[in-house]
Structures are given as structure tokens and as C-alpha cells.
mmCIF file of C-alpha atoms in Angstrom:
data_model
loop_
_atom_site.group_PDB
_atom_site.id
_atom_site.type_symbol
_atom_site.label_atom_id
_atom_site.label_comp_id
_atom_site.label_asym_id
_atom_site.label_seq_id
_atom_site.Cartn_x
_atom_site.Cartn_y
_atom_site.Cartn_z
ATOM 1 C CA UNK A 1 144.337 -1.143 105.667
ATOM 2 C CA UNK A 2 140.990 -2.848 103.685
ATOM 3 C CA UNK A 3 141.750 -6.442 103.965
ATOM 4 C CA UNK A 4 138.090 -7.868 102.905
ATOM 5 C CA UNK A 5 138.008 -11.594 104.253
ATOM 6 C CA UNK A 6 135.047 -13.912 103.508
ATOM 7 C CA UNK A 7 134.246 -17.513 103.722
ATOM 8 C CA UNK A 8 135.152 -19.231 100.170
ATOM 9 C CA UNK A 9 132.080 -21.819 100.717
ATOM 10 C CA UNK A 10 129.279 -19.532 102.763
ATOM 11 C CA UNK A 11 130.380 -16.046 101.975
ATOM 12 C CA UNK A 12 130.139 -15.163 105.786
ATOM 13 C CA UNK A 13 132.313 -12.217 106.676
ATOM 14 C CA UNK A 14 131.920 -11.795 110.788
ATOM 15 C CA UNK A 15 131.413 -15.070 112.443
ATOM 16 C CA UNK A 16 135.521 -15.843 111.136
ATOM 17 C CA UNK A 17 138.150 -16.913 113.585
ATOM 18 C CA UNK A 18 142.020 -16.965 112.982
ATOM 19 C CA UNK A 19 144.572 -18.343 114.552
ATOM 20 C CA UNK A 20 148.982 -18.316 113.498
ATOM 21 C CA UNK A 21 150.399 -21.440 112.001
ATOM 22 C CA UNK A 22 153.351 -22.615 109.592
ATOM 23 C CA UNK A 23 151.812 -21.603 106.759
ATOM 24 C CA UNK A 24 150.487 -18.709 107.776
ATOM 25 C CA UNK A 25 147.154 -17.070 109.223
ATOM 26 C CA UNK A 26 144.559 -19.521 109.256
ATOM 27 C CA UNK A 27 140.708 -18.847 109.198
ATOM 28 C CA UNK A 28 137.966 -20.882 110.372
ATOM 29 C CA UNK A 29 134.231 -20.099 109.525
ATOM 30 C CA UNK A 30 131.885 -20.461 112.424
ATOM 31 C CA UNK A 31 128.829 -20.509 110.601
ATOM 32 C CA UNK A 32 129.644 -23.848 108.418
ATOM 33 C CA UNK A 33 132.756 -24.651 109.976
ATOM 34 C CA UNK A 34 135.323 -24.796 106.544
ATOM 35 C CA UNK A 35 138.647 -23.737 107.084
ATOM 36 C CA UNK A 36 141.251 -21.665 104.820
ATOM 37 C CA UNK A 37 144.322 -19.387 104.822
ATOM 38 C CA UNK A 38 144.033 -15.890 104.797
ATOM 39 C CA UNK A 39 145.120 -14.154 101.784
ATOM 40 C CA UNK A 40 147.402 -11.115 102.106
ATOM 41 C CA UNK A 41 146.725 -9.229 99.175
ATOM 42 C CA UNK A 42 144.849 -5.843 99.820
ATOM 43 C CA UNK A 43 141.393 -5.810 98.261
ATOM 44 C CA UNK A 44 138.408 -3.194 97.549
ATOM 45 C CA UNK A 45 135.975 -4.383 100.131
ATOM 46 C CA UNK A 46 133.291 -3.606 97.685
ATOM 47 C CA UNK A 47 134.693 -5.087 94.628
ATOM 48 C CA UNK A 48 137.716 -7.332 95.668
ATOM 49 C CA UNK A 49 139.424 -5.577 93.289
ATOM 50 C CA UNK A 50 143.215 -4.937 93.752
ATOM 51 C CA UNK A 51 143.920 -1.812 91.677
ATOM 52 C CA UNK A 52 144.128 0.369 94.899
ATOM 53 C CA UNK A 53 145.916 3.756 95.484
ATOM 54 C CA UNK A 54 147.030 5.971 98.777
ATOM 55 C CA UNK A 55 145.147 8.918 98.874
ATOM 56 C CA UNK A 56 145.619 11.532 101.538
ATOM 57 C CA UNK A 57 142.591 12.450 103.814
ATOM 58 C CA UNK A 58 141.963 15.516 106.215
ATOM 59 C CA UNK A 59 141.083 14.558 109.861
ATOM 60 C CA UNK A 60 138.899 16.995 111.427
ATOM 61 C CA UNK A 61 137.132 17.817 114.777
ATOM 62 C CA UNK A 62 135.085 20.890 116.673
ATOM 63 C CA UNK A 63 137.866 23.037 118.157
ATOM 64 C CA UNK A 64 135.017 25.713 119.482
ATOM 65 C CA UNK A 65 131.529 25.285 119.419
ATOM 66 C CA UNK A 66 131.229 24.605 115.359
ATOM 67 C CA UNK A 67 134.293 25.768 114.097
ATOM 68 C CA UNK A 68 135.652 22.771 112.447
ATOM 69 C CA UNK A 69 139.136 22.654 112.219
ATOM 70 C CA UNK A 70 142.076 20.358 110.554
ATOM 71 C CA UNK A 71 144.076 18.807 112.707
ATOM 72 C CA UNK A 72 145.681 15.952 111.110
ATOM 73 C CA UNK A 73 146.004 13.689 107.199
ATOM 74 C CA UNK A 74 145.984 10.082 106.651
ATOM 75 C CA UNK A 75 146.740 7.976 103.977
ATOM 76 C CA UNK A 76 143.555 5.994 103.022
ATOM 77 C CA UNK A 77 142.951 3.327 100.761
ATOM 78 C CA UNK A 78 140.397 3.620 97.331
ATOM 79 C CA UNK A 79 140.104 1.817 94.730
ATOM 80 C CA UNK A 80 140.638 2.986 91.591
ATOM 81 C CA UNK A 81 136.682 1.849 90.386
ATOM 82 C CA UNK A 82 134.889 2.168 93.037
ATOM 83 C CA UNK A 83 135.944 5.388 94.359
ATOM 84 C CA UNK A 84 136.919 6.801 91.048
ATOM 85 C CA UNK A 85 134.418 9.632 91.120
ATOM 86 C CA UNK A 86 135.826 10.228 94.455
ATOM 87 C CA UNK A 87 139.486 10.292 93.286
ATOM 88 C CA UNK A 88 138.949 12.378 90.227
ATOM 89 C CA UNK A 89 137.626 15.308 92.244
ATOM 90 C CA UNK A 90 140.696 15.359 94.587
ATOM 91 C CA UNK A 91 143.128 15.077 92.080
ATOM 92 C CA UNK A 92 141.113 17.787 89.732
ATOM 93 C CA UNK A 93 141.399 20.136 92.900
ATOM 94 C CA UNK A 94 144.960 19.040 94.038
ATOM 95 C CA UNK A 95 143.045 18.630 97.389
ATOM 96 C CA UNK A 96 143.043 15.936 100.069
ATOM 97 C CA UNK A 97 139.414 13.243 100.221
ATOM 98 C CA UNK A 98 137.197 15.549 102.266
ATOM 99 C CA UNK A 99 136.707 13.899 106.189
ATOM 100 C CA UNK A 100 133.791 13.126 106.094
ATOM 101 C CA UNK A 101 133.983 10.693 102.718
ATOM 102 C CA UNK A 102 134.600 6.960 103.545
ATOM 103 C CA UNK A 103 136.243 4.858 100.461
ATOM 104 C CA UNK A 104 134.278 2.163 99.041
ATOM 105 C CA UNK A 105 137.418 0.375 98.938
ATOM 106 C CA UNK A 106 137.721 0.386 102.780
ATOM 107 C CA UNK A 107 133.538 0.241 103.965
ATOM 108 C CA UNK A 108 131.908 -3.009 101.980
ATOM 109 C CA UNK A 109 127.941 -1.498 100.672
ATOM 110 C CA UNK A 110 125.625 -1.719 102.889
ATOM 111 C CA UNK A 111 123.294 -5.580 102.715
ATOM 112 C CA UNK A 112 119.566 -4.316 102.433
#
């Protein structure tokens, strides 16, 4: 489940600590230290947006040499603008998100 969490004053998204409490989960930042609750909504790890949909996905893996074969479907996450390129093609084809594809929505872009 993409839960994108990032400090409100650095922007830091590893160096984050939580711990339970009466109002909830709360997170510290340990690269300046401010502290705040997590939120619970689901959001696009690329976009924060919240418009996301279940999608089924194929699980695959070599059953002989390199004879790929199915063996299992998940539900994954994508959001409806990030991925929606992604999402048209499956539904176009009636056809699961090929294995190998990995949702925006779930995998924040890459920091160059």
C-alpha cells in the first residue's frame, strides 16, 4: 500500500522515525528534528495525489531455464495521472499491468 510520508518542514523522506500514541502514529524527522502525525490517507508517491485505483498485476518467475511463467495476481496501487498511460493499455486489452511495470503511484521518481 503507497503511503508517501515526508517531513512537512525539510522534505526528508528516510531519516523518519515513528512511534504509537493517543492520537495516533507519530513521526519524528531526524534530520531537523520537527515532529508530526502521520496522515492515513493513501497517496501517489510521485504526485501525492489521492485519485488512486486497484489494478490487478501478474506475478511471474523462471519455472525452467527461461520459460517465464504466471504464477500468481496482486492488486496494486496507480494513480489515475501518473500511471494513466499505464492504466489505459490494461483496460484497452482487458489484461492485468504486465510484471515487470512498477506504478508511479507506488515507486516516488528517481532524485538525479
Amino acid at each position: 500500500m503507497p503511503l508517501h510520508i515526508e517531513c512537512p518542514d525539510c522534505g526528508e523522506t528516510d531519516d523518519l522515525v515513528g512511534d504509537r500514541g493517543v492520537e495516533g502514529i507519530g513521526i519524528t524527522c531526524g534530520t531537523c528534528g520537527a515532529r508530526f502525525l502521520r496522515d492515513r490517507r493513501l497517496g501517489c508517491a510521485s504526485c501525492a495525489g489521492t485519485d488512486l485505483v486497484l489494478r490487478p498485476q501478474v506475478l511471474t518467475q523462471f519455472s525452467r531455464g527461461t520459460q517465464l511463467s504466471v504464477v500468481g495476481w496482486t492488486e496494486t496501487h496507480c494513480c489515475t495521472a501518473c500511471d494513466a498511460e499505464a492504466l489505459l493499455r490494461s483496460e484497452r486489452a482487458n489484461a492485468p499491468l504486465p510484471a515487470e511495470y512498477r506504478p508511479r503511484a507506488v515507486r516516488p521518481p528517481s532524485r538525479t
